[in-house]
């Protein structure tokens, strides 16, 4: 069978990589949610791959690099672009549309500008271009401040981001009203819950829906220090199975699923993370992170593996939870009120600002702000064999 060619751009956004498409450049059948779209994305990334390597696609065999973004000019008032994110499973025929990717959000504004999705009258020749993004997966507004130089997006610079080897231009991202709009951003109404997990026990947890649904646990309750790196967790099959079980029962308590068996159909959400008080440790790059330079330690899992740095959306959840006195994240950071938090992750440190307030007994987040960077790695056309139609994804369409 012949291959079809689809215009695409391969981006590094934050500490992730993904393939970006304009919705109108996709084959007609894939321009809407459904089987055809999922099959194309699976084939582009090289999934499902029983070898777990994605050799025959653009994926790099990790949750951070098996991602797809579809953008379109927004028809929503006061927004420039609609942003849809798909987390592509590596070894299963599945695309998860249940959440956002905060890291790749850093590249959305740049792509929108360069692909003509932003009105030219809004784009300055130099300075910052403000791009208003509608995140379709979660129904939220995100604002990206994209640096411009001589009428083009500026990608190079001296902004350093732990988890990314080379410096680049800084992109500031504002997540507006990042909590779930329905009621409290704490689904159970509690700042700290207890989760009963069969064969594991009863665990204290902060369950929050801000940025992305996240289950926060105390590292000590799990037998960890919070200093762990990827190999400490990802080479331990029993630990990964334990975390997945906890994630399933946490999702059930958050009301995201009605039966623990459903957790497998939404592997992207919720995230599970564990926290500990600040301590000295050695990051994956070999550099020393000092306790005096951070507020707490956080480690998080994505798609069943410990993340090499920190997911952007989970960073929003961390900062928001830290801003609410009494959560496990806030307590690990030393308690009290705060408007920003600097935490240590496997690759280094990250500072994120957040504002939370309590009204009529309900906590909500008004904004979370972080800095990221993005760079085009390759652009052109990605080829997809027409035989991709033989795949059978089990998707949740958006």
Short mmCIF file of C-alpha atoms in Angstrom, two decimals, residues 161-347:
data_model
loop_
_atom_site.label_atom_id
_atom_site.label_comp_id
_atom_site.label_asym_id
_atom_site.label_seq_id
_atom_site.Cartn_x
_atom_site.Cartn_y
_atom_site.Cartn_z
CA UNK A 161 15.00 24.37 32.14
CA UNK A 162 16.08 21.37 34.20
CA UNK A 163 15.37 18.23 32.19
CA UNK A 164 16.30 19.95 28.90
CA UNK A 165 19.96 19.90 27.88
CA UNK A 166 20.21 23.16 25.93
CA UNK A 167 18.97 26.68 26.79
CA UNK A 168 16.27 28.37 24.73
CA UNK A 169 13.93 31.37 24.75
CA UNK A 170 11.59 31.63 27.73
CA UNK A 171 7.85 31.21 27.19
CA UNK A 172 5.64 32.20 30.12
CA UNK A 173 2.38 30.29 30.42
CA UNK A 174 -0.67 31.28 32.47
CA UNK A 175 -3.24 28.62 33.32
CA UNK A 176 -6.44 30.51 34.14
CA UNK A 177 -8.90 28.96 36.57
CA UNK A 178 -6.99 25.65 36.38
CA UNK A 179 -9.29 23.81 38.81
CA UNK A 180 -12.35 21.86 37.75
CA UNK A 181 -15.16 24.37 37.35
CA UNK A 182 -17.71 22.13 39.04
CA UNK A 183 -17.54 22.70 42.79
CA UNK A 184 -14.36 22.38 44.84
CA UNK A 185 -11.08 21.55 43.19
CA UNK A 186 -10.84 18.88 45.89
CA UNK A 187 -13.32 16.29 44.54
CA UNK A 188 -14.11 14.79 47.96
CA UNK A 189 -14.28 18.17 49.67
CA UNK A 190 -11.33 17.21 51.87
CA UNK A 191 -7.78 18.53 51.85
CA UNK A 192 -6.54 15.13 53.03
CA UNK A 193 -8.30 11.81 52.50
CA UNK A 194 -7.52 8.21 53.28
CA UNK A 195 -7.56 5.67 50.47
CA UNK A 196 -8.08 2.01 51.28
CA UNK A 197 -6.06 0.02 48.75
CA UNK A 198 -6.37 -3.79 48.86
CA UNK A 199 -3.12 -5.58 49.78
CA UNK A 200 -1.41 -2.22 50.28
CA UNK A 201 -3.26 -0.60 53.15
CA UNK A 202 -4.71 2.77 54.08
CA UNK A 203 -2.84 5.76 52.69
CA UNK A 204 -3.20 9.47 53.34
CA UNK A 205 -3.73 11.38 50.11
CA UNK A 206 -4.54 14.82 48.79
CA UNK A 207 -6.82 14.47 45.79
CA UNK A 208 -6.90 17.58 43.62
CA UNK A 209 -8.16 18.56 40.21
CA UNK A 210 -6.07 21.55 39.17
CA UNK A 211 -4.08 21.46 35.96
CA UNK A 212 -4.72 17.73 35.85
CA UNK A 213 -6.37 15.34 38.33
CA UNK A 214 -3.60 14.28 40.71
CA UNK A 215 -3.23 11.97 43.70
CA UNK A 216 -0.56 13.20 46.13
CA UNK A 217 0.90 10.78 48.69
CA UNK A 218 3.57 11.03 51.38
CA UNK A 219 6.82 9.45 50.22
CA UNK A 220 7.50 8.06 53.71
CA UNK A 221 4.16 6.19 53.72
CA UNK A 222 5.36 4.33 50.62
CA UNK A 223 8.84 3.61 51.94
CA UNK A 224 10.51 6.29 49.83
CA UNK A 225 12.55 9.40 50.61
CA UNK A 226 11.42 11.59 47.71
CA UNK A 227 14.97 11.60 46.33
CA UNK A 228 14.31 8.71 43.94
CA UNK A 229 15.37 8.86 40.28
CA UNK A 230 13.77 7.05 37.35
CA UNK A 231 15.68 3.77 37.64
CA UNK A 232 14.85 3.46 41.34
CA UNK A 233 11.17 3.14 40.45
CA UNK A 234 10.96 2.10 36.82
CA UNK A 235 13.24 -0.94 37.28
CA UNK A 236 10.97 -2.20 40.07
CA UNK A 237 8.00 -4.00 38.48
CA UNK A 238 6.35 -4.54 41.87
CA UNK A 239 6.55 -0.82 42.65
CA UNK A 240 5.01 0.13 39.31
CA UNK A 241 2.17 -2.33 39.85
CA UNK A 242 1.65 -0.89 43.34
CA UNK A 243 1.44 2.66 42.02
CA UNK A 244 -1.01 1.64 39.31
CA UNK A 245 -3.24 -0.01 41.90
CA UNK A 246 -3.12 3.11 44.06
CA UNK A 247 -3.91 5.23 41.00
CA UNK A 248 -6.95 3.12 40.20
CA UNK A 249 -8.40 3.36 43.70
CA UNK A 250 -7.57 7.06 43.86
CA UNK A 251 -9.39 7.64 40.57
CA UNK A 252 -12.38 5.81 42.01
CA UNK A 253 -12.41 8.00 45.11
CA UNK A 254 -12.11 11.12 42.95
CA UNK A 255 -15.18 10.05 40.99
CA UNK A 256 -13.27 9.85 37.71
CA UNK A 257 -14.28 6.23 37.20
CA UNK A 258 -17.10 4.05 38.55
CA UNK A 259 -15.06 0.84 38.80
CA UNK A 260 -11.32 0.29 39.28
CA UNK A 261 -11.21 -1.73 36.07
CA UNK A 262 -11.88 1.48 34.14
CA UNK A 263 -8.54 3.01 35.19
CA UNK A 264 -6.80 1.21 32.33
CA UNK A 265 -8.94 3.12 29.81
CA UNK A 266 -7.67 6.49 31.05
CA UNK A 267 -3.98 5.91 31.73
CA UNK A 268 -3.16 9.61 31.26
CA UNK A 269 -5.30 10.70 34.22
CA UNK A 270 -5.21 10.91 37.14
CA UNK A 271 -1.52 11.31 37.87
CA UNK A 272 -0.02 9.90 41.05
CA UNK A 273 2.81 11.68 42.86
CA UNK A 274 4.61 11.50 46.19
CA UNK A 275 6.07 14.32 48.27
CA UNK A 276 8.66 14.77 51.00
CA UNK A 277 10.28 17.68 52.87
CA UNK A 278 13.23 19.38 51.17
CA UNK A 279 16.54 17.51 51.30
CA UNK A 280 19.85 17.47 49.45
CA UNK A 281 19.99 15.03 46.54
CA UNK A 282 21.79 14.34 43.29
CA UNK A 283 19.73 14.94 40.14
CA UNK A 284 19.86 12.66 37.11
CA UNK A 285 22.31 15.05 35.42
CA UNK A 286 24.74 14.56 38.30
CA UNK A 287 24.34 18.04 39.77
CA UNK A 288 23.59 18.51 43.45
CA UNK A 289 20.28 20.04 44.47
CA UNK A 290 20.48 21.70 47.89
CA UNK A 291 17.61 21.55 50.38
CA UNK A 292 18.05 25.27 50.96
CA UNK A 293 17.17 25.96 47.31
CA UNK A 294 13.81 24.14 47.27
CA UNK A 295 10.62 23.96 49.34
CA UNK A 296 9.95 20.24 48.94
CA UNK A 297 10.65 17.11 46.91
CA UNK A 298 8.12 15.74 44.40
CA UNK A 299 8.20 12.67 42.21
CA UNK A 300 5.38 11.88 39.79
CA UNK A 301 4.39 9.02 37.52
CA UNK A 302 2.98 9.37 34.02
CA UNK A 303 1.59 6.51 31.95
CA UNK A 304 2.83 3.99 34.49
CA UNK A 305 6.43 5.23 34.76
CA UNK A 306 8.27 7.72 36.96
CA UNK A 307 8.64 10.93 34.94
CA UNK A 308 12.19 12.07 34.16
CA UNK A 309 11.38 15.62 35.29
CA UNK A 310 7.86 16.94 35.97
CA UNK A 311 4.76 17.14 33.83
CA UNK A 312 3.61 20.72 33.25
CA UNK A 313 0.04 20.01 34.30
CA UNK A 314 1.23 18.18 37.41
CA UNK A 315 3.37 21.23 38.19
CA UNK A 316 0.16 23.28 38.23
CA UNK A 317 -1.38 20.75 40.61
CA UNK A 318 1.72 20.91 42.85
CA UNK A 319 1.73 24.71 43.02
CA UNK A 320 -2.01 24.90 43.62
CA UNK A 321 -1.96 22.27 46.36
CA UNK A 322 1.03 24.00 47.96
CA UNK A 323 -0.98 27.24 48.09
CA UNK A 324 -3.71 25.62 50.20
CA UNK A 325 -2.74 25.26 53.89
CA UNK A 326 -3.19 21.71 55.14
CA UNK A 327 -2.70 19.63 52.00
CA UNK A 328 0.05 17.03 51.96
CA UNK A 329 1.95 19.15 49.45
CA UNK A 330 1.63 22.26 51.59
CA UNK A 331 2.70 20.41 54.74
CA UNK A 332 5.73 18.89 53.00
CA UNK A 333 6.71 22.42 51.94
CA UNK A 334 6.56 23.59 55.55
CA UNK A 335 2.92 24.73 55.76
CA UNK A 336 1.54 28.24 55.78
CA UNK A 337 0.29 30.45 52.98
CA UNK A 338 2.35 30.76 49.80
CA UNK A 339 1.95 32.14 46.28
CA UNK A 340 4.70 30.11 44.65
CA UNK A 341 6.64 26.93 45.27
CA UNK A 342 10.03 25.65 44.16
CA UNK A 343 10.25 21.89 44.16
CA UNK A 344 12.91 19.31 43.41
CA UNK A 345 12.22 16.66 40.76
CA UNK A 346 14.46 13.93 39.27
CA UNK A 347 16.12 16.30 36.77
#
